[in-house]
Short mmCIF file of C-alpha atoms and ligand atoms in Angstrom, two decimals:
data_model
loop_
_atom_site.label_atom_id
_atom_site.label_comp_id
_atom_site.label_asym_id
_atom_site.label_seq_id
_atom_site.Cartn_x
_atom_site.Cartn_y
_atom_site.Cartn_z
CA MET A 290 0.05 34.16 -2.14
CA LEU A 291 0.18 31.84 0.83
CA ALA A 292 3.00 31.39 3.41
CA LEU A 293 2.99 28.46 5.85
CA ARG A 294 5.22 28.52 8.88
CA ALA A 295 6.50 25.17 10.36
CA ASP A 296 9.44 22.87 10.58
CA LEU A 297 9.84 21.88 6.95
CA LEU A 298 11.00 18.42 6.19
CA ASP A 299 11.40 16.68 2.80
CA PHE A 300 13.94 14.80 0.68
CA THR A 301 16.23 15.85 -2.19
CA ALA A 302 17.64 12.29 -2.87
CA THR A 303 17.20 8.64 -1.83
CA PRO A 304 18.48 8.10 1.70
CA ALA A 305 20.73 5.20 2.41
CA TRP A 306 19.13 1.90 3.54
CA GLY A 307 21.53 1.06 6.25
CA GLY A 308 21.40 3.76 8.95
CA SER A 309 20.12 7.12 10.12
CA ALA A 310 22.60 9.38 8.21
CA MET A 311 21.15 12.50 6.94
CA ASP A 312 21.90 12.06 3.16
CA GLY A 313 19.10 13.25 1.11
CA VAL A 314 17.20 14.67 4.10
CA ARG A 315 16.34 18.42 4.07
CA LEU A 316 15.13 19.94 7.34
CA ARG A 317 14.42 23.64 7.50
CA PRO A 318 13.33 24.35 11.03
CA ASP A 319 10.84 27.08 11.67
CA HIS A 320 10.68 28.37 8.16
CA TRP A 321 8.02 29.88 5.97
CA LEU A 322 7.07 27.86 2.82
CA LEU A 323 5.93 30.27 0.15
CA VAL A 324 3.24 29.36 -2.34
CA GLY A 325 2.38 31.37 -5.35
CA ASP A 326 -1.15 31.95 -6.68
CA ASP A 327 -0.75 29.08 -9.13
CA GLY A 328 -0.44 26.68 -6.16
CA ARG A 329 3.33 26.12 -6.78
CA ILE A 330 6.01 26.47 -4.14
CA VAL A 331 8.16 29.50 -4.91
CA GLY A 332 10.64 29.27 -2.02
CA ALA A 333 11.21 28.96 1.70
CA GLN A 334 12.79 31.41 4.15
CA ARG A 335 13.39 32.07 7.81
CA GLU A 336 12.21 35.72 7.71
CA ASP A 337 8.69 36.76 8.13
CA PRO A 338 7.35 37.18 4.55
CA GLY A 339 5.50 40.39 5.22
CA PRO A 340 1.87 41.60 4.92
CA ASP A 341 1.35 40.82 1.26
CA TRP A 342 1.26 37.15 2.06
CA GLN A 343 -1.65 35.24 3.61
CA ARG A 344 0.11 33.63 6.55
CA HIS A 345 -0.80 30.43 8.25
CA ASP A 346 1.34 30.15 11.32
CA HIS A 347 1.94 26.50 12.23
CA ARG A 348 5.03 27.17 14.26
CA GLY A 349 6.11 24.15 16.40
CA ARG A 350 4.55 21.75 13.94
CA LEU A 351 6.05 19.66 11.18
CA LEU A 352 5.20 20.30 7.57
CA MET A 353 5.99 17.61 4.94
CA PRO A 354 4.88 16.85 1.34
CA GLY A 355 1.56 15.10 1.48
CA PHE A 356 1.81 11.30 1.48
CA ILE A 357 1.19 9.44 -1.78
CA ASP A 358 -0.67 6.20 -1.25
CA THR A 359 0.18 4.11 -4.30
CA HIS A 360 -2.21 1.22 -3.63
CA VAL A 361 -5.73 1.72 -2.03
CA HIS A 362 -9.32 0.62 -2.89
CA CYS A 363 -11.95 3.29 -2.82
CA PRO A 364 -14.90 0.92 -2.28
CA GLN A 365 -13.29 -1.07 0.54
CA ILE A 366 -13.76 1.33 3.42
CA GLU A 367 -16.87 -0.70 4.01
CA VAL A 368 -14.86 -3.98 4.47
CA MET A 369 -12.00 -2.76 6.62
CA ALA A 370 -11.19 -4.98 9.63
CA SER A 371 -13.39 -7.95 8.38
CA TYR A 372 -12.62 -10.89 10.60
CA GLY A 373 -10.94 -14.15 10.03
CA THR A 374 -9.75 -15.01 6.47
CA GLY A 375 -6.91 -15.02 4.14
CA LEU A 376 -6.87 -13.08 0.73
CA LEU A 377 -8.96 -15.26 -1.64
CA ASP A 378 -11.52 -16.05 0.96
CA TRP A 379 -11.60 -12.46 2.10
CA LEU A 380 -12.27 -11.27 -1.41
CA ALA A 381 -15.16 -13.65 -1.95
CA THR A 382 -16.72 -13.28 1.44
CA TYR A 383 -16.53 -9.57 2.13
CA THR A 384 -14.98 -7.54 -0.67
CA PHE A 385 -16.91 -8.67 -3.83
CA PRO A 386 -20.35 -8.07 -2.23
CA ALA A 387 -19.30 -4.65 -1.13
CA GLU A 388 -17.98 -3.75 -4.49
CA ALA A 389 -21.15 -4.90 -6.18
CA ARG A 390 -23.01 -2.00 -4.42
CA TYR A 391 -21.06 0.49 -6.56
CA ALA A 392 -23.16 -0.32 -9.61
CA ASP A 393 -25.53 2.20 -7.97
CA ALA A 394 -24.64 5.77 -9.05
CA ASP A 395 -25.50 7.24 -5.69
CA VAL A 396 -23.50 4.69 -3.70
CA ALA A 397 -20.62 5.37 -6.07
CA ARG A 398 -20.73 9.17 -5.74
CA GLU A 399 -21.10 9.11 -2.02
CA GLY A 400 -18.38 6.57 -1.72
CA ALA A 401 -15.99 8.49 -3.84
CA ALA A 402 -16.41 11.74 -1.90
CA ARG A 403 -16.11 9.85 1.39
CA PHE A 404 -12.91 8.24 0.17
CA VAL A 405 -11.06 11.33 -1.05
CA ASP A 406 -12.01 13.45 1.96
CA ALA A 407 -10.83 10.60 4.21
CA LEU A 408 -7.48 10.55 2.33
CA LEU A 409 -7.03 14.23 2.97
CA ALA A 410 -8.00 13.91 6.63
CA HIS A 411 -5.36 11.18 6.97
CA GLY A 412 -2.63 13.31 5.50
CA THR A 413 -2.64 11.78 1.96
CA THR A 414 -2.84 14.19 -0.82
CA ALA A 415 -2.45 11.83 -3.94
CA ALA A 416 -3.33 8.22 -4.61
CA VAL A 417 -3.15 5.41 -7.09
CA ALA A 418 -6.52 3.86 -6.42
CA PHE A 419 -8.78 1.02 -7.47
CA PRO A 420 -12.48 1.72 -7.90
CA THR A 421 -14.67 -1.16 -9.03
CA VAL A 422 -15.43 -2.71 -12.44
CA HIS A 423 -18.15 -0.11 -12.95
CA ALA A 424 -17.38 2.70 -15.44
CA GLY A 425 -19.73 4.95 -13.51
CA ALA A 426 -17.90 4.33 -10.17
CA THR A 427 -14.63 5.19 -11.99
CA GLU A 428 -16.11 8.39 -13.33
CA ALA A 429 -17.29 9.28 -9.79
CA LEU A 430 -13.78 8.80 -8.41
CA PHE A 431 -12.20 11.03 -11.07
CA GLU A 432 -14.95 13.71 -10.33
CA ALA A 433 -14.36 13.62 -6.62
CA ALA A 434 -10.60 14.08 -7.01
CA THR A 435 -11.00 16.79 -9.57
CA ARG A 436 -13.22 18.76 -7.27
CA ARG A 437 -10.45 18.74 -4.73
CA GLY A 438 -7.65 19.40 -7.14
CA MET A 439 -5.86 16.10 -6.18
CA ARG A 440 -3.49 14.02 -8.29
CA LEU A 441 -5.41 10.74 -8.86
CA VAL A 442 -4.36 7.69 -10.88
CA THR A 443 -7.19 5.27 -11.33
CA GLY A 444 -9.07 3.17 -13.91
CA LYS A 445 -11.94 0.78 -14.24
CA VAL A 446 -11.13 -2.64 -12.68
CA LEU A 447 -11.02 -5.49 -15.31
CA MET A 448 -12.36 -8.86 -14.15
CA ASP A 449 -13.76 -11.38 -16.69
CA ARG A 450 -13.51 -14.62 -14.69
CA HIS A 451 -13.53 -16.06 -11.13
CA ALA A 452 -15.65 -13.26 -9.83
CA PRO A 453 -19.44 -12.97 -9.20
CA PRO A 454 -21.46 -12.37 -12.34
CA ALA A 455 -22.38 -8.87 -11.30
CA LEU A 456 -18.71 -7.88 -11.13
CA ARG A 457 -17.61 -9.54 -14.45
CA ASP A 458 -17.06 -7.67 -17.67
CA ASP A 459 -15.98 -9.14 -21.05
CA VAL A 460 -13.07 -8.21 -23.25
CA SER A 461 -14.87 -6.04 -25.82
CA ALA A 462 -17.15 -4.19 -23.48
CA ALA A 463 -14.28 -3.55 -21.09
CA GLU A 464 -12.09 -2.27 -23.93
CA ARG A 465 -14.81 0.21 -25.07
CA ASP A 466 -15.29 1.41 -21.42
CA CYS A 467 -11.54 1.92 -21.06
CA GLU A 468 -11.09 3.80 -24.27
CA ALA A 469 -14.06 6.12 -23.35
CA LEU A 470 -12.61 6.66 -19.87
CA ILE A 471 -9.13 7.36 -21.23
CA GLN A 472 -10.39 9.88 -23.74
CA ARG A 473 -12.47 11.68 -21.07
CA TRP A 474 -10.09 11.64 -18.04
CA HIS A 475 -6.47 10.85 -18.84
CA GLY A 476 -4.44 14.06 -18.70
CA ARG A 477 -7.45 16.18 -17.65
CA GLY A 478 -6.32 18.32 -14.80
CA ARG A 479 -4.36 16.12 -12.39
CA ASN A 480 -6.11 12.91 -13.43
CA ALA A 481 -4.27 10.00 -15.05
CA TYR A 482 -5.81 6.71 -16.28
CA ALA A 483 -4.48 3.45 -15.02
CA VAL A 484 -5.32 0.19 -16.91
CA THR A 485 -6.46 -2.04 -13.99
CA PRO A 486 -6.49 -5.84 -14.32
CA ARG A 487 -7.39 -6.75 -10.77
CA PHE A 488 -4.92 -9.63 -10.72
CA ALA A 489 -4.05 -12.59 -12.96
CA VAL A 490 -6.74 -14.79 -11.19
CA THR A 491 -9.68 -12.68 -12.34
CA SER A 492 -8.64 -11.96 -15.98
CA THR A 493 -8.52 -14.37 -18.94
CA PRO A 494 -5.38 -14.35 -21.04
CA GLY A 495 -7.55 -12.51 -23.66
CA GLN A 496 -8.40 -9.74 -21.22
CA LEU A 497 -4.72 -9.36 -20.13
CA ALA A 498 -3.75 -9.05 -23.77
CA MET A 499 -6.36 -6.38 -24.32
CA ALA A 500 -5.03 -4.49 -21.27
CA GLY A 501 -1.47 -4.76 -22.69
CA ALA A 502 -2.73 -3.47 -26.04
CA LEU A 503 -4.34 -0.42 -24.24
CA CYS A 504 -1.01 0.30 -22.65
CA ARG A 505 0.73 0.19 -26.01
CA ARG A 506 -1.92 2.38 -27.67
CA HIS A 507 -1.81 4.94 -24.96
CA PRO A 508 1.85 5.22 -23.82
CA GLY A 509 1.04 7.77 -21.12
CA VAL A 510 -1.32 5.61 -19.15
CA TYR A 511 -0.40 3.72 -16.02
CA MET A 512 -1.06 0.08 -15.20
CA GLN A 513 -2.03 -1.06 -11.66
CA THR A 514 -2.53 -4.66 -10.43
CA HIS A 515 -1.67 -7.09 -7.63
CA VAL A 516 1.18 -9.60 -7.71
CA ALA A 517 2.55 -12.39 -5.54
CA GLU A 518 0.65 -11.36 -2.31
CA THR A 519 0.03 -14.75 -0.80
CA GLU A 520 1.41 -18.19 -1.44
CA GLU A 521 -2.08 -19.55 -2.11
CA GLU A 522 -2.68 -16.96 -4.78
CA VAL A 523 0.77 -17.74 -6.34
CA ARG A 524 -0.25 -21.44 -6.60
CA ARG A 525 -3.55 -20.49 -8.17
CA VAL A 526 -1.88 -18.34 -10.76
CA ALA A 527 0.51 -21.25 -11.57
CA GLU A 528 -2.46 -23.42 -12.20
CA LEU A 529 -4.20 -20.91 -14.39
CA PHE A 530 -1.02 -20.00 -16.38
CA PRO A 531 0.98 -23.30 -16.35
CA HIS A 532 3.43 -22.29 -18.99
CA ALA A 533 4.48 -18.97 -17.24
CA ARG A 534 7.87 -18.86 -15.49
CA SER A 535 6.41 -16.92 -12.58
CA TYR A 536 3.36 -14.88 -11.53
CA LEU A 537 5.08 -11.60 -12.47
CA ASP A 538 6.06 -12.98 -15.84
CA VAL A 539 2.33 -13.40 -16.71
CA TYR A 540 2.14 -9.65 -16.66
CA ARG A 541 5.35 -9.21 -18.67
CA GLU A 542 4.12 -11.67 -21.33
CA HIS A 543 0.96 -9.60 -21.79
CA GLY A 544 2.74 -6.24 -22.16
CA LEU A 545 1.82 -4.92 -18.74
CA LEU A 546 5.17 -4.48 -17.19
CA HIS A 547 6.50 -1.00 -17.96
CA ALA A 548 7.80 2.15 -16.17
CA ARG A 549 4.22 3.24 -15.44
CA ALA A 550 3.23 0.02 -13.74
CA VAL A 551 2.38 -0.09 -10.03
CA LEU A 552 2.20 -3.71 -8.70
CA ALA A 553 0.89 -4.16 -5.16
CA HIS A 554 2.56 -6.48 -2.65
CA GLY A 555 5.34 -8.39 -4.50
CA ILE A 556 6.13 -10.55 -1.51
CA TRP A 557 6.60 -13.98 -3.17
CA LEU A 558 9.07 -12.86 -5.87
CA ASP A 559 12.44 -14.41 -6.82
CA ALA A 560 15.65 -12.71 -8.00
CA GLU A 561 14.72 -13.05 -11.76
CA ASP A 562 11.35 -11.26 -10.97
CA ARG A 563 13.20 -8.45 -9.19
CA ALA A 564 15.63 -8.10 -12.05
CA LEU A 565 12.50 -7.75 -14.36
CA LEU A 566 11.10 -5.11 -12.12
CA HIS A 567 14.43 -3.16 -12.27
CA ASP A 568 14.73 -3.50 -16.05
CA SER A 569 11.13 -2.44 -16.69
CA GLY A 570 11.09 0.49 -14.23
CA ALA A 571 7.99 -0.77 -12.62
CA GLN A 572 7.28 -0.14 -8.95
CA ILE A 573 6.13 -2.36 -6.10
CA ALA A 574 3.60 -0.78 -3.79
CA HIS A 575 4.48 -2.39 -0.49
CA CYS A 576 1.41 -2.71 1.62
CA PRO A 577 2.58 -3.76 5.11
CA GLY A 578 -0.66 -3.02 7.03
CA SER A 579 -2.61 -5.33 4.70
CA ASN A 580 0.10 -7.94 4.68
CA THR A 581 0.12 -8.25 8.49
CA PHE A 582 -3.65 -8.00 8.74
CA LEU A 583 -4.33 -10.76 6.15
CA GLY A 584 -1.34 -12.75 7.10
CA SER A 585 0.10 -12.60 3.55
CA GLY A 586 3.83 -12.52 4.34
CA LEU A 587 6.82 -10.30 5.05
CA PHE A 588 8.07 -8.10 2.16
CA ASP A 589 11.80 -8.34 1.59
CA TRP A 590 12.71 -4.68 1.18
CA GLN A 591 16.45 -5.35 1.44
CA ALA A 592 16.13 -7.59 -1.62
CA ALA A 593 14.34 -4.68 -3.43
CA VAL A 594 17.14 -2.32 -2.59
CA ASP A 595 19.72 -4.86 -3.80
CA ALA A 596 17.80 -5.27 -7.10
CA ALA A 597 17.47 -1.51 -7.29
CA HIS A 598 13.70 -1.44 -8.25
CA HIS A 599 11.31 1.19 -7.00
CA VAL A 600 9.38 0.65 -3.81
CA SER A 601 6.47 2.97 -2.68
CA LEU A 602 3.84 2.44 0.05
CA GLY A 603 0.22 1.61 -0.12
CA SER A 604 -2.39 1.41 2.66
CA ASP A 605 -4.22 -1.26 0.66
CA VAL A 606 -7.54 -0.36 2.53
CA GLY A 607 -9.57 -2.55 3.02
CA GLY A 608 -6.98 -5.36 3.27
CA GLY A 609 -5.17 -2.72 5.33
CA THR A 610 -6.72 -1.47 8.48
CA SER A 611 -5.89 2.29 8.25
CA LEU A 612 -5.78 4.97 5.51
CA CYS A 613 -3.04 6.70 7.56
CA MET A 614 0.34 6.41 5.89
CA LEU A 615 1.98 6.96 9.30
CA ARG A 616 0.47 3.79 10.57
CA THR A 617 1.31 2.00 7.26
CA LEU A 618 4.99 3.13 7.75
CA ALA A 619 4.94 1.97 11.36
CA GLU A 620 3.80 -1.46 10.08
CA ALA A 621 6.50 -1.41 7.50
CA CYS A 622 9.07 -0.99 10.32
CA LYS A 623 7.55 -3.91 12.19
CA VAL A 624 7.68 -6.21 9.04
CA GLN A 625 11.35 -5.35 8.56
CA ALA A 626 12.02 -6.03 12.26
CA LEU A 627 10.41 -9.50 11.97
CA ARG A 628 12.77 -10.03 9.04
CA GLY A 629 15.66 -9.18 11.33
CA THR A 630 16.46 -5.80 9.72
CA ARG A 631 15.63 -2.16 10.48
CA LEU A 632 13.88 0.45 8.34
CA PRO A 633 15.14 3.98 8.96
CA ALA A 634 12.49 6.72 9.11
CA TRP A 635 14.25 8.42 6.20
CA VAL A 636 13.91 5.47 3.87
CA ALA A 637 10.26 5.01 4.83
CA LEU A 638 9.19 8.63 4.65
CA HIS A 639 11.06 9.14 1.32
CA ALA A 640 9.37 6.13 -0.24
CA ALA A 641 5.97 7.58 0.76
CA THR A 642 6.70 11.02 -0.73
CA LEU A 643 9.55 11.70 -3.27
CA GLY A 644 10.17 7.99 -3.93
CA ALA A 645 6.63 7.43 -4.90
CA ALA A 646 6.50 10.55 -6.98
CA THR A 647 9.64 9.55 -8.79
CA GLY A 648 8.31 6.01 -9.44
CA LEU A 649 5.33 7.57 -11.05
CA GLY A 650 7.46 10.05 -13.08
CA LEU A 651 5.68 12.91 -11.28
CA GLU A 652 8.65 14.33 -9.26
CA GLY A 653 8.38 17.63 -11.12
CA GLU A 654 4.87 17.93 -9.70
CA MET A 655 4.83 16.65 -6.19
CA GLY A 656 6.47 14.64 -3.46
CA HIS A 657 8.86 17.43 -2.19
CA LEU A 658 9.04 21.06 -1.09
CA GLY A 659 11.31 22.29 -3.91
CA GLU A 660 10.57 25.38 -6.02
CA GLY A 661 8.12 24.60 -8.88
CA ALA A 662 6.31 21.65 -7.20
CA LEU A 663 2.66 22.03 -6.46
CA ALA A 664 2.03 22.71 -2.69
CA ASP A 665 0.55 19.40 -1.81
CA VAL A 666 1.53 19.56 1.86
CA VAL A 667 0.46 18.39 5.27
CA VAL A 668 0.97 19.94 8.64
CA TRP A 669 1.37 17.46 11.48
CA ASP A 670 1.53 17.79 15.21
CA TRP A 671 4.82 16.30 16.39
CA ALA A 672 2.85 14.57 19.19
CA VAL A 673 -0.78 14.16 20.28
CA GLY A 674 -1.65 13.05 23.78
CA SER A 675 0.33 13.01 27.03
CA VAL A 676 2.28 9.85 26.23
CA ALA A 677 3.45 10.98 22.79
CA GLU A 678 4.15 14.50 24.18
CA HIS A 679 6.30 13.01 26.89
CA ARG A 680 8.17 10.92 24.33
CA ASP A 681 8.71 13.88 22.05
CA ALA A 682 9.97 15.96 25.01
CA ALA A 683 12.64 13.23 25.60
CA ALA A 684 13.71 13.48 21.96
CA ARG A 685 13.92 17.29 22.17
CA GLY A 686 16.13 17.11 25.20
CA ALA A 687 13.49 18.76 27.38
CA LEU A 688 13.56 16.14 30.11
CA PRO A 689 16.25 16.87 32.73
CA GLY A 690 19.01 14.27 32.70
CA LEU A 691 18.35 13.04 29.14
CA PRO A 692 20.36 14.53 26.32
CA ALA A 693 18.62 15.74 23.16
CA GLN A 694 18.46 13.02 20.53
CA PRO A 695 19.38 13.27 16.92
CA LEU A 696 16.72 14.34 14.50
CA HIS A 697 16.17 10.75 13.17
CA ALA A 698 15.14 9.65 16.72
CA ARG A 699 12.52 12.38 16.98
CA VAL A 700 11.16 11.73 13.50
CA TYR A 701 11.14 8.01 14.03
CA ALA A 702 9.19 8.35 17.27
CA TRP A 703 6.68 10.69 15.52
CA MET A 704 6.33 8.11 12.65
CA MET A 705 5.79 5.19 14.96
CA LEU A 706 3.44 6.86 17.46
CA GLY A 707 1.53 9.33 15.22
CA ASP A 708 -1.57 8.80 13.23
CA GLU A 709 -4.34 10.81 11.65
CA ARG A 710 -5.03 12.63 14.88
CA ASN A 711 -1.73 14.42 14.34
CA VAL A 712 -2.94 15.94 11.04
CA ALA A 713 -3.55 19.64 11.67
CA ALA A 714 -4.15 20.67 8.08
CA ALA A 715 -3.78 19.49 4.49
CA TYR A 716 -3.27 21.60 1.48
CA VAL A 717 -3.69 20.51 -2.18
CA ALA A 718 -2.00 22.79 -4.82
CA GLY A 719 -1.83 25.50 -2.20
CA GLU A 720 -5.60 25.35 -1.19
CA GLN A 721 -6.43 24.25 2.24
CA ARG A 722 -8.69 21.20 1.83
CA PHE A 723 -8.64 19.87 5.42
CA ALA A 724 -8.23 21.55 8.79
CA ARG A 725 -8.70 19.74 12.12
CA ALA A 726 -11.71 21.05 14.04
CA PRO A 727 -10.56 23.06 17.04
CA THR A 728 -11.00 21.19 20.39
CA ALA A 729 -13.05 22.93 23.02
N1 LIG B 1018 -5.91 -9.19 -4.81
C1 LIG B 1018 -6.90 -9.01 -5.73
N2 LIG B 1018 -7.82 -8.11 -5.36
C2 LIG B 1018 -7.38 -7.69 -4.12
C3 LIG B 1018 -7.82 -6.79 -3.19
O1 LIG B 1018 -8.93 -6.19 -3.37
N3 LIG B 1018 -7.09 -6.54 -2.08
C4 LIG B 1018 -6.01 -7.22 -1.85
N4 LIG B 1018 -5.27 -6.96 -0.79
N5 LIG B 1018 -5.47 -8.10 -2.75
C5 LIG B 1018 -6.21 -8.28 -3.80
ZN1 LIG B 1019 -5.12 -4.19 -3.11
#
């Protein structure tokens, strides 16, 4: 039995878009979070829990549910921060050559371990992730997550055209691989399979139809892909599927839009697309760090709220330049500012925790600090370094002449200024899986 002492922050409902009101926000300052031997949260209290409990005293720090990164590419750490191109060029120049290396079992195993350990060190305890087209690399990723007890949703990437020959599969071999991987991994521990057509550009209609049939045959599996990330890509999809009403509609037509679908980006959508997302229950994984880096466009979060479809957050490494969801959320705020609107910290943090879990149908398991959830939690320093510490002191009212600021102001400053250096410890299902090395 484990007890963790910190300022506990999580969400019990969806916060309002428009302001910094506390609806749905649950702050329990200086509490102990109690975790049973099965790794599940059993409660929270102010009083010292007593000697029967193994106690980790993080007083003065912030404890939140671990972040859920709903769109990230395991084999792309190698291509982060590659210079100078937009999406389609970037894929051909940097990404496909890097992914081809994952045909090698050692590369795949080491890459998977590096990736999941890096997620934990960045404060992310669960992910919806792309491996490569290789079944072996997909197995390696499931194995790495299993060893750490993490919730992972992934599946072999499907690509049967417009990709280098070494990364292309074909419909029947890909179907066999997917069936075998689903049998072996879906529902085993905290693993779930995602049917993964990379995007409409790299799959033939025949392969998309096969992917849709897999979703129908295995109703519990997820689906992940990309949609409407750049204008050039949207034009390419219109050429390849001239009869389709829209890019998103290509996926609907092939049976790929459903409540377990996670579609990255969704920048260049129209009102009919957004209604389709709402009706299907699918979620958009908004990836602001990637969108600004690749110059893809500014996601219209307000339109998503108006259409009432799910929005979660993805780092989209390596299109994104950081695995850290705090940096990703800070980018999201800047994207909304460029659109002339403001993203409250509550909406952003909810989308990266409870909102993501709810969109995945996993809110019973993770994304909050309520009783019964697995203790996937991260302990954060409120501030690291003299500048952030001074800013935090201002928020706390510790600077003479400046009044204490509302909680939202302190959390917003933490979110905007913090990064992976703020992660003190990460726990997965109550097991400590990362602890920052003590400084000398
Ligand atoms: N669209 C298709 N593949 C990719 C990818 O690997 N990264 C991003 N950002 N967009 C894509
Ligand atoms: Zn991506």
